[in-house]
PDB file of C-alpha atoms and ligand atoms in Angstrom:
ATOM      1  CA  UNK W  27      80.285  24.568  40.994  1.00 54.00           C
ATOM      2  CA  UNK W  28      77.295  26.325  39.552  1.00 76.00           C
ATOM      3  CA  UNK W  29      77.722  29.903  38.618  1.00 79.00           C
ATOM      4  CA  UNK W  30      74.676  32.132  37.911  1.00 85.00           C
ATOM      5  CA  UNK W  31      74.659  35.296  35.780  1.00 86.00           C
ATOM      6  CA  UNK W  32      73.960  38.114  38.319  1.00 89.00           C
ATOM      7  CA  UNK W  33      75.200  41.589  39.128  1.00 88.00           C
ATOM      8  CA  UNK W  34      74.401  40.880  42.770  1.00 95.00           C
ATOM      9  CA  UNK W  35      76.932  39.756  45.333  1.00 96.00           C
ATOM     10  CA  UNK W  36      76.783  38.070  48.645  1.00 96.00           C
ATOM     11  CA  UNK W  37      79.447  38.553  51.292  1.00 96.00           C
ATOM     12  CA  UNK W  38      79.243  35.540  53.703  1.00 95.00           C
ATOM     13  CA  UNK W  39      81.159  36.924  56.537  1.00 95.00           C
ATOM     14  CA  UNK W  40      79.154  38.156  59.405  1.00 96.00           C
ATOM     15  CA  UNK W  41      80.549  40.901  61.346  1.00 91.00           C
ATOM     16  CA  UNK W  42      77.665  41.709  63.670  1.00 95.00           C
ATOM     17  CA  UNK W  43      74.337  39.898  64.529  1.00 96.00           C
ATOM     18  CA  UNK W  44      72.384  43.036  63.656  1.00 97.00           C
ATOM     19  CA  UNK W  45      73.359  44.916  60.430  1.00 97.00           C
ATOM     20  CA  UNK W  46      72.184  46.542  57.260  1.00 98.00           C
ATOM     21  CA  UNK W  47      71.131  44.484  54.224  1.00 98.00           C
ATOM     22  CA  UNK W  48      73.899  46.273  51.989  1.00 97.00           C
ATOM     23  CA  UNK W  49      76.564  45.177  54.595  1.00 97.00           C
ATOM     24  CA  UNK W  50      76.126  41.618  53.160  1.00 97.00           C
ATOM     25  CA  UNK W  51      74.179  41.921  49.948  1.00 98.00           C
ATOM     26  CA  UNK W  52      75.546  44.066  47.109  1.00 97.00           C
ATOM     27  CA  UNK W  53      74.220  45.005  43.713  1.00 97.00           C
ATOM     28  CA  UNK W  54      70.534  43.721  44.237  1.00 98.00           C
ATOM     29  CA  UNK W  55      69.314  47.230  43.496  1.00 97.00           C
ATOM     30  CA  UNK W  56      70.378  46.471  39.821  1.00 97.00           C
ATOM     31  CA  UNK W  57      68.437  42.960  39.777  1.00 97.00           C
ATOM     32  CA  UNK W  58      65.374  43.453  37.470  1.00 97.00           C
ATOM     33  CA  UNK W  59      63.214  41.015  39.764  1.00 97.00           C
ATOM     34  CA  UNK W  60      64.063  43.349  42.664  1.00 98.00           C
ATOM     35  CA  UNK W  61      63.487  46.611  40.715  1.00 98.00           C
ATOM     36  CA  UNK W  62      60.076  45.261  39.640  1.00 98.00           C
ATOM     37  CA  UNK W  63      59.080  45.057  43.474  1.00 98.00           C
ATOM     38  CA  UNK W  64      60.273  48.500  44.556  1.00 98.00           C
ATOM     39  CA  UNK W  65      60.636  50.500  41.330  1.00 98.00           C
ATOM     40  CA  UNK W  66      62.361  53.868  41.990  1.00 98.00           C
ATOM     41  CA  UNK W  67      62.744  53.306  45.614  1.00 98.00           C
ATOM     42  CA  UNK W  68      64.727  50.037  45.208  1.00 98.00           C
ATOM     43  CA  UNK W  69      67.981  51.413  46.379  1.00 98.00           C
ATOM     44  CA  UNK W  70      66.587  53.234  49.312  1.00 98.00           C
ATOM     45  CA  UNK W  71      64.562  50.166  50.472  1.00 98.00           C
ATOM     46  CA  UNK W  72      67.672  47.972  50.375  1.00 98.00           C
ATOM     47  CA  UNK W  73      69.616  50.614  52.199  1.00 98.00           C
ATOM     48  CA  UNK W  74      67.103  50.946  55.000  1.00 98.00           C
ATOM     49  CA  UNK W  75      66.509  47.120  55.280  1.00 98.00           C
ATOM     50  CA  UNK W  76      67.654  45.810  58.539  1.00 98.00           C
ATOM     51  CA  UNK W  77      69.095  42.286  58.835  1.00 98.00           C
ATOM     52  CA  UNK W  78      69.547  40.105  61.853  1.00 98.00           C
ATOM     53  CA  UNK W  79      71.499  36.857  61.935  1.00 98.00           C
ATOM     54  CA  UNK W  80      69.636  34.701  64.364  1.00 98.00           C
ATOM     55  CA  UNK W  81      68.700  30.935  65.085  1.00 98.00           C
ATOM     56  CA  UNK W  82      65.012  32.176  65.466  1.00 96.00           C
ATOM     57  CA  UNK W  83      64.564  30.866  61.804  1.00 97.00           C
ATOM     58  CA  UNK W  84      66.026  27.809  60.123  1.00 96.00           C
ATOM     59  CA  UNK W  85      66.662  29.554  56.758  1.00 97.00           C
ATOM     60  CA  UNK W  86      65.283  33.110  56.463  1.00 97.00           C
ATOM     61  CA  UNK W  87      62.155  35.090  57.115  1.00 97.00           C
ATOM     62  CA  UNK W  88      60.683  38.575  57.345  1.00 98.00           C
ATOM     63  CA  UNK W  89      59.240  39.917  60.571  1.00 97.00           C
ATOM     64  CA  UNK W  90      55.965  41.949  60.813  1.00 95.00           C
ATOM     65  CA  UNK W  91      57.963  44.948  61.075  1.00 96.00           C
ATOM     66  CA  UNK W  92      59.923  44.253  57.944  1.00 97.00           C
ATOM     67  CA  UNK W  93      63.220  42.992  59.257  1.00 98.00           C
ATOM     68  CA  UNK W  94      65.107  40.141  57.429  1.00 98.00           C
ATOM     69  CA  UNK W  95      66.041  37.399  59.811  1.00 98.00           C
ATOM     70  CA  UNK W  96      68.751  34.874  58.539  1.00 98.00           C
ATOM     71  CA  UNK W  97      69.978  31.826  60.160  1.00 98.00           C
ATOM     72  CA  UNK W  98      73.860  32.361  60.479  1.00 98.00           C
ATOM     73  CA  UNK W  99      74.648  28.702  59.873  1.00 97.00           C
ATOM     74  CA  UNK W 100      72.596  28.580  56.794  1.00 97.00           C
ATOM     75  CA  UNK W 101      74.022  31.687  55.527  1.00 98.00           C
ATOM     76  CA  UNK W 102      77.486  30.421  55.898  1.00 96.00           C
ATOM     77  CA  UNK W 103      77.030  26.902  54.565  1.00 96.00           C
ATOM     78  CA  UNK W 104      74.059  27.028  52.266  1.00 96.00           C
ATOM     79  CA  UNK W 105      74.303  26.794  48.435  1.00 96.00           C
ATOM     80  CA  UNK W 106      74.951  30.431  47.130  1.00 95.00           C
ATOM     81  CA  UNK W 107      72.413  30.022  44.363  1.00 96.00           C
ATOM     82  CA  UNK W 108      69.836  28.991  46.921  1.00 97.00           C
ATOM     83  CA  UNK W 109      70.709  31.795  49.179  1.00 97.00           C
ATOM     84  CA  UNK W 110      70.372  34.244  46.279  1.00 98.00           C
ATOM     85  CA  UNK W 111      66.994  32.913  45.432  1.00 98.00           C
ATOM     86  CA  UNK W 112      65.947  33.012  49.069  1.00 98.00           C
ATOM     87  CA  UNK W 113      66.909  36.754  49.219  1.00 98.00           C
ATOM     88  CA  UNK W 114      64.598  37.265  46.123  1.00 98.00           C
ATOM     89  CA  UNK W 115      61.807  35.366  47.969  1.00 98.00           C
ATOM     90  CA  UNK W 116      62.147  37.338  51.097  1.00 98.00           C
ATOM     91  CA  UNK W 117      62.338  40.819  49.299  1.00 98.00           C
ATOM     92  CA  UNK W 118      58.845  39.846  48.048  1.00 98.00           C
ATOM     93  CA  UNK W 119      57.776  39.493  51.713  1.00 98.00           C
ATOM     94  CA  UNK W 120      59.377  42.900  52.566  1.00 98.00           C
ATOM     95  CA  UNK W 121      57.201  44.520  49.842  1.00 98.00           C
ATOM     96  CA  UNK W 122      54.108  42.660  51.226  1.00 98.00           C
ATOM     97  CA  UNK W 123      54.835  44.055  54.714  1.00 98.00           C
ATOM     98  CA  UNK W 124      54.844  47.612  53.086  1.00 97.00           C
ATOM     99  CA  UNK W 125      51.583  46.824  51.673  1.00 97.00           C
ATOM    100  CA  UNK W 126      50.292  45.916  55.019  1.00 97.00           C
ATOM    101  CA  UNK W 127      49.638  42.247  54.034  1.00 97.00           C
ATOM    102  CA  UNK W 128      50.210  39.284  56.290  1.00 93.00           C
ATOM    103  CA  UNK W 129      49.609  35.502  55.959  1.00 92.00           C
ATOM    104  CA  UNK W 130      46.867  33.733  57.873  1.00 93.00           C
ATOM    105  CA  UNK W 131      48.659  31.023  59.891  1.00 91.00           C
ATOM    106  CA  UNK W 132      45.797  28.689  59.655  1.00 95.00           C
ATOM    107  CA  UNK W 133      46.249  28.293  56.060  1.00 96.00           C
ATOM    108  CA  UNK W 134      48.756  25.701  55.002  1.00 95.00           C
ATOM    109  CA  UNK W 135      52.098  27.089  53.958  1.00 96.00           C
ATOM    110  CA  UNK W 136      51.926  26.195  50.328  1.00 97.00           C
ATOM    111  CA  UNK W 137      48.378  27.578  49.954  1.00 97.00           C
ATOM    112  CA  UNK W 138      49.050  30.952  51.422  1.00 97.00           C
ATOM    113  CA  UNK W 139      48.687  33.609  48.712  1.00 97.00           C
ATOM    114  CA  UNK W 140      51.796  35.658  50.020  1.00 98.00           C
ATOM    115  CA  UNK W 141      54.013  32.494  49.813  1.00 97.00           C
ATOM    116  CA  UNK W 142      52.671  31.729  46.206  1.00 98.00           C
ATOM    117  CA  UNK W 143      53.525  35.245  45.125  1.00 98.00           C
ATOM    118  CA  UNK W 144      56.950  35.045  46.746  1.00 98.00           C
ATOM    119  CA  UNK W 145      57.649  31.610  45.253  1.00 98.00           C
ATOM    120  CA  UNK W 146      56.357  32.802  41.814  1.00 98.00           C
ATOM    121  CA  UNK W 147      58.669  35.753  41.725  1.00 98.00           C
ATOM    122  CA  UNK W 148      61.487  33.540  42.674  1.00 98.00           C
ATOM    123  CA  UNK W 149      60.996  30.701  40.231  1.00 98.00           C
ATOM    124  CA  UNK W 150      60.682  33.328  37.540  1.00 98.00           C
ATOM    125  CA  UNK W 151      64.103  34.585  38.467  1.00 97.00           C
ATOM    126  CA  UNK W 152      65.500  30.952  38.561  1.00 97.00           C
ATOM    127  CA  UNK W 153      64.184  30.452  35.084  1.00 96.00           C
ATOM    128  CA  UNK W 154      65.685  33.692  33.862  1.00 96.00           C
ATOM    129  CA  UNK W 155      68.997  32.382  35.231  1.00 96.00           C
ATOM    130  CA  UNK W 156      68.546  29.180  33.134  1.00 95.00           C
ATOM    131  CA  UNK W 157      68.213  26.836  36.134  1.00 96.00           C
ATOM    132  CA  UNK W 158      66.587  23.611  35.083  1.00 95.00           C
ATOM    133  CA  UNK W 159      63.147  22.593  36.464  1.00 95.00           C
ATOM    134  CA  UNK W 160      64.979  19.850  38.347  1.00 95.00           C
ATOM    135  CA  UNK W 161      67.314  22.334  39.838  1.00 96.00           C
ATOM    136  CA  UNK W 162      64.374  24.469  40.763  1.00 97.00           C
ATOM    137  CA  UNK W 163      62.639  21.432  42.411  1.00 97.00           C
ATOM    138  CA  UNK W 164      65.812  20.799  44.330  1.00 96.00           C
ATOM    139  CA  UNK W 165      65.791  24.481  45.407  1.00 97.00           C
ATOM    140  CA  UNK W 166      62.061  24.371  46.382  1.00 97.00           C
ATOM    141  CA  UNK W 167      62.425  21.106  48.502  1.00 96.00           C
ATOM    142  CA  UNK W 168      63.030  22.089  52.145  1.00 94.00           C
ATOM    143  CA  UNK W 169      62.054  21.379  55.555  1.00 91.00           C
ATOM    144  CA  UNK W 170      59.010  23.481  55.052  1.00 91.00           C
ATOM    145  CA  UNK W 171      58.067  22.093  51.623  1.00 96.00           C
ATOM    146  CA  UNK W 172      58.388  18.289  50.868  1.00 96.00           C
ATOM    147  CA  UNK W 173      56.267  15.469  49.706  1.00 95.00           C
ATOM    148  CA  UNK W 174      52.689  16.325  48.606  1.00 96.00           C
ATOM    149  CA  UNK W 175      53.342  19.988  49.517  1.00 97.00           C
ATOM    150  CA  UNK W 176      56.146  20.149  47.161  1.00 97.00           C
ATOM    151  CA  UNK W 177      54.059  18.506  44.303  1.00 96.00           C
ATOM    152  CA  UNK W 178      51.245  20.965  45.011  1.00 97.00           C
ATOM    153  CA  UNK W 179      53.528  23.934  44.951  1.00 97.00           C
ATOM    154  CA  UNK W 180      55.105  22.795  41.608  1.00 97.00           C
ATOM    155  CA  UNK W 181      51.625  22.537  40.210  1.00 97.00           C
ATOM    156  CA  UNK W 182      50.578  25.911  41.427  1.00 97.00           C
ATOM    157  CA  UNK W 183      53.779  27.302  39.902  1.00 97.00           C
ATOM    158  CA  UNK W 184      53.297  25.508  36.714  1.00 96.00           C
ATOM    159  CA  UNK W 185      56.539  23.553  37.023  1.00 96.00           C
ATOM    160  CA  UNK W 186      56.787  20.182  35.577  1.00 91.00           C
ATOM    161  CA  UNK W 187      60.127  18.652  36.829  1.00 88.00           C
ATOM    162  CA  UNK W 188      60.949  15.001  36.934  1.00 88.00           C
ATOM    163  CA  UNK W 189      60.402  13.788  40.527  1.00 85.00           C
ATOM    164  CA  UNK W 190      63.207  11.369  41.101  1.00 73.00           C
ATOM    165  CA  UNK W 191      61.576   9.962  44.299  1.00 54.00           C
TER     166      UNK W 191
HETATM  167 ZN1  LIG V 217      58.120  32.921  52.173  1.00 59.55          ZN
END
């Protein structure tokens, strides 16, 4: 079992479908990658962040009004490191909502500047946790990003893993 060095903790029990970020996610206010997003307001932002467990998303996403939606099945069965990295990714989107930014749905997913920013922060965090480029590739590959899109995203993010397939 892969063990990452982080002060953050994820509690995978869901008590209510609508809850607060800090009910399930602890210590993220001490993670440097998160502090770089929100600065002095980090603890407050996380305390006020609303979470909803819903099948309205296959993994996680942030709504236009800045709520974090999480698929409950993914949350309870997904790889813990993947879920940790997803949270970092989604917190970048929370910051983008605060900045009034939103993606143009006509632009393909891996070309959206807001996604590239979120993936960039996440990959930096993965590297600082000493994950290999192959493990990062494995993380990046999903229902949303595969095949040519996956290779394109790796090029954008300056990753050079061995593609096994
Ligand atoms: Zn995203």
